[in-house]
Coordinates of C-alpha atoms in Angstrom, one line a residue:
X24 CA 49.5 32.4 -48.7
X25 CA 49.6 34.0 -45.2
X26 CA 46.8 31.6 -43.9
X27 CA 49.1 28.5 -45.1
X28 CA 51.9 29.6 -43.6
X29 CA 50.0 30.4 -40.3
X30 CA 48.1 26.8 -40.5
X31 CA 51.8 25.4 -41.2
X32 CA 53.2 27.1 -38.3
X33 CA 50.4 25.5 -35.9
X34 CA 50.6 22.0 -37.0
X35 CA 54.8 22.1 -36.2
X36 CA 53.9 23.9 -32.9
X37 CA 51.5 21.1 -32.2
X38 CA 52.5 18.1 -33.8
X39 CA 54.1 16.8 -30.8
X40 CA 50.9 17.2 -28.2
X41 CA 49.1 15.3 -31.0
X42 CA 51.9 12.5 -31.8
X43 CA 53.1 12.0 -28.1
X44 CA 50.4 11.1 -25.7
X45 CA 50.9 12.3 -22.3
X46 CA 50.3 10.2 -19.0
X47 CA 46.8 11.5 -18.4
X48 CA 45.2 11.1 -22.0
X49 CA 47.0 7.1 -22.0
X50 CA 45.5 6.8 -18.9
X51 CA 41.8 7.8 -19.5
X52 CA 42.4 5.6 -23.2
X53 CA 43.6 2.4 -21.0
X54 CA 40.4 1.7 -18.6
X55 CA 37.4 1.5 -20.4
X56 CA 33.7 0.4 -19.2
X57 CA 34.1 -3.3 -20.4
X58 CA 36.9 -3.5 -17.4
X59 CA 34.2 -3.4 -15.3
X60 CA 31.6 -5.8 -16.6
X61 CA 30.6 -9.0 -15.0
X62 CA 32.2 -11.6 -15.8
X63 CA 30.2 -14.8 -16.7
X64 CA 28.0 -16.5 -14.3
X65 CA 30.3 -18.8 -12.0
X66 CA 29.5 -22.9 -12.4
X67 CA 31.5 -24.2 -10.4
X68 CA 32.9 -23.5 -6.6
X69 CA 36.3 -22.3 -7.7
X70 CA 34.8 -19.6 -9.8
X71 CA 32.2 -19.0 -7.4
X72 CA 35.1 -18.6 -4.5
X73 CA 37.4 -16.3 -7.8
X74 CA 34.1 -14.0 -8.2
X75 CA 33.8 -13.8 -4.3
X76 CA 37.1 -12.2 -3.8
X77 CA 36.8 -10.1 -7.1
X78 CA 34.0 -8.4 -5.1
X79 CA 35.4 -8.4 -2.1
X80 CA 32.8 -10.3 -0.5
X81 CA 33.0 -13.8 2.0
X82 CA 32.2 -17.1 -0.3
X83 CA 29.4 -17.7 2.6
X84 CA 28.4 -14.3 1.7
X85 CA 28.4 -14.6 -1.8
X86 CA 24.9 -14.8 -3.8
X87 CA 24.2 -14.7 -7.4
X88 CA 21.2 -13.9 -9.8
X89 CA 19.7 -16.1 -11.8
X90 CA 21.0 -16.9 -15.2
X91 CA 17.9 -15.9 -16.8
X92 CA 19.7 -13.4 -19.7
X93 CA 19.5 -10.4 -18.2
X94 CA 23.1 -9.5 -18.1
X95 CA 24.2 -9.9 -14.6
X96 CA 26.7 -12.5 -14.9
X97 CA 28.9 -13.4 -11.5
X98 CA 27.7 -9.9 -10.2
X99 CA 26.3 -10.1 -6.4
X100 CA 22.7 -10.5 -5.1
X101 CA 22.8 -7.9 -2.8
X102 CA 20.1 -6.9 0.0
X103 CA 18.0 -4.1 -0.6
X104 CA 19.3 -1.4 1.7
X105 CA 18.3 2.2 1.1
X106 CA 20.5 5.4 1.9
X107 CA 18.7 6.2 4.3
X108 CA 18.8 3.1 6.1
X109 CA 22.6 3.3 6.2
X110 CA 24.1 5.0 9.7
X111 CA 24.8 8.9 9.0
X112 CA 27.7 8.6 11.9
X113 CA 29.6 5.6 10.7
X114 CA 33.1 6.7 9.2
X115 CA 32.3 6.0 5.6
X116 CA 35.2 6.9 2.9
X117 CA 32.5 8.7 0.5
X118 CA 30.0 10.2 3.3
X119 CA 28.1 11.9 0.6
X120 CA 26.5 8.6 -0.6
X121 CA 27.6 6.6 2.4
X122 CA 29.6 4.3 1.0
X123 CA 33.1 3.0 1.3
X124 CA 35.5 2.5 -1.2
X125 CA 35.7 -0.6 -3.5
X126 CA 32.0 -1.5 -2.0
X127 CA 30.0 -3.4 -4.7
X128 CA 26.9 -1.0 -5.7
X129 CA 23.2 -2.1 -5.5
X130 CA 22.0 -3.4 -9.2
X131 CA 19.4 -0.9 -8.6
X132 CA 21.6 1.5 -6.8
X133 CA 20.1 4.5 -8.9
X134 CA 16.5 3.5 -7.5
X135 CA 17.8 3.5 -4.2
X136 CA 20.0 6.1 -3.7
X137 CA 19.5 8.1 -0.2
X138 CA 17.3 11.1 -2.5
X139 CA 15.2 8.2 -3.9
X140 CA 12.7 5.7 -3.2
X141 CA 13.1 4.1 0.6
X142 CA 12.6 0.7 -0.1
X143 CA 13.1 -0.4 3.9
X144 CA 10.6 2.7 4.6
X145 CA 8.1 1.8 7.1
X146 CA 4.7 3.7 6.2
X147 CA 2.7 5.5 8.9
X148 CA -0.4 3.9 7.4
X149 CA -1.6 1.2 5.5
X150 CA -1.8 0.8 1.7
X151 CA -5.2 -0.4 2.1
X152 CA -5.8 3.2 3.9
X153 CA -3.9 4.8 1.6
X154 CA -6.0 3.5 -1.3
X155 CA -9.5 4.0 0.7
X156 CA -8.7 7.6 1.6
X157 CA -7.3 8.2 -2.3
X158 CA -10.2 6.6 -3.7
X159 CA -13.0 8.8 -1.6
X160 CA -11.2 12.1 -1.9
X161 CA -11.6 10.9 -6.3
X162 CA -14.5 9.9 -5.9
X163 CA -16.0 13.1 -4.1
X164 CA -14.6 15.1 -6.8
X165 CA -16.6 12.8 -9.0
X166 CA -19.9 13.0 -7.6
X167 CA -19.5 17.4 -7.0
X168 CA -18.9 17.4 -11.4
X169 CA -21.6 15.1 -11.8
X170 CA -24.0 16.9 -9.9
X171 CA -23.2 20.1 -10.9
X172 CA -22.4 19.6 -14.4
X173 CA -26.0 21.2 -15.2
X174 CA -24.8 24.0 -14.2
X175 CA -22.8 26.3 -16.1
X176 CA -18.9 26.6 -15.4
X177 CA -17.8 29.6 -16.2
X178 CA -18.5 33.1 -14.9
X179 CA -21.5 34.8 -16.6
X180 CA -19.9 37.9 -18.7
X181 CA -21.7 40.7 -21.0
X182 CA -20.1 40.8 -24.5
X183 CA -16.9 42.7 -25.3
X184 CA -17.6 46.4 -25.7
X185 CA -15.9 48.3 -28.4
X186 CA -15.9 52.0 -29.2
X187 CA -16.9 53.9 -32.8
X188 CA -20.2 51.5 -33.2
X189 CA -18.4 48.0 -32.0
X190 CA -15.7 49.3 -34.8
X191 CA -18.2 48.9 -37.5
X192 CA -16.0 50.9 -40.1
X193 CA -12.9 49.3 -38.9
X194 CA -14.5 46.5 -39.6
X195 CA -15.1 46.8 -43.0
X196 CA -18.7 48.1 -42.6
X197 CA -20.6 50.2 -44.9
X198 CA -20.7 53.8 -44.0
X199 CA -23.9 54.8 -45.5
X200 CA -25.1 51.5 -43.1
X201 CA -24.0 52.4 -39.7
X202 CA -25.8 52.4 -36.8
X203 CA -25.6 54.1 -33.5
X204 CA -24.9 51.6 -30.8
X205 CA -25.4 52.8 -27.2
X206 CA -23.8 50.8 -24.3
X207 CA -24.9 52.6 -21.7
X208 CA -28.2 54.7 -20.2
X209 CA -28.9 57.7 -18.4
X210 CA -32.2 56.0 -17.2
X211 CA -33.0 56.4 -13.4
X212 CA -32.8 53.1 -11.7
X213 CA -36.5 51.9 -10.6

């Protein structure tokens, strides 16, 4: 009876946090991730010129992907430009990611973050030397196994040595069996 009046007690005490919404659960309930899809792929100039200023971009400026299904919709063809790319001194309003506010992201902003693949990186070699010195360092490791593969791998060891006769009546052996085993000698060397 206790525990119902204590349960009872609780739901009056908090029937109003539960009823009443306050402004910060309303407003986490009110934007949800469908707010910020793309909309559909602009036909015609006047939706091309309504999706240019949605993104904040120049119509001149404004490029779109092809409608080939993948989900893009009126979302911008961007360039390619890494983080690192980006200046480190320019005033940006998120310096962490360099990026200012309401800037349209990257569609593969998470591949090219400024901790991620450099896709404006300019290599100190070739790929074709890359490949050439990747392929002779695997390929020496190849020939060394195949040449020394008749050769045993493993370092040369003497079996384990146990104590009481290699445990021969912890092992279950006969007692009236047993044999003395010596592992060692008091033989002179020659």
């Amino acid at each position: 009876m206790a525990t119902f009046r204590s349960v009872l007690l609780a739901s009056k005490v908090f029937r109003p946090c539960i009823t009443n919404r306050s402004i910060k659960t309303s407003a986490v309930v009110s934007n949800w991730n469908k707010d910020w899809k793309p909309g559909p792929y602009p036909m015609t100039p006047e939706e091309r010129a309504n999706a240019a200023k949605r993104y904040g971009l120049r119509v001149e400026d404004y490029d779109v992907y092809a409608d080939d299904g993948t989900g893009y919709g009126d979302y911008p063809k961007l360039p390619h430009v890494s983080g690192d790319i980006r200046d480190p001194n320019e005033d940006w309003d998120l310096p962490e990611i360099k990026r200012n506010y309401g800037e349209p992201l990257h569609v593969d902003h998470d591949m090219i973050g400024e901790d991620r693949y450099n896709i404006n990186a300019n290599p100190r070699l070739s790929y074709r030397t890359m490949f050439l010195s990747t392929g002779t360092f695997l390929g020496t490791l190849l020939a060394i196994y195949i040449l020394t593969e008749p050769y045993p791998h493993f370092l040369p060891v003497m079996p384990k040595q146990y104590p009481f006769n290699n445990l021969y009546l912890e092992n279950g052996g006969d007692p009236a069996q047993e044999k003395a085993v010596q592992h060692y000698t008091f033989e002179p060397a020659d």
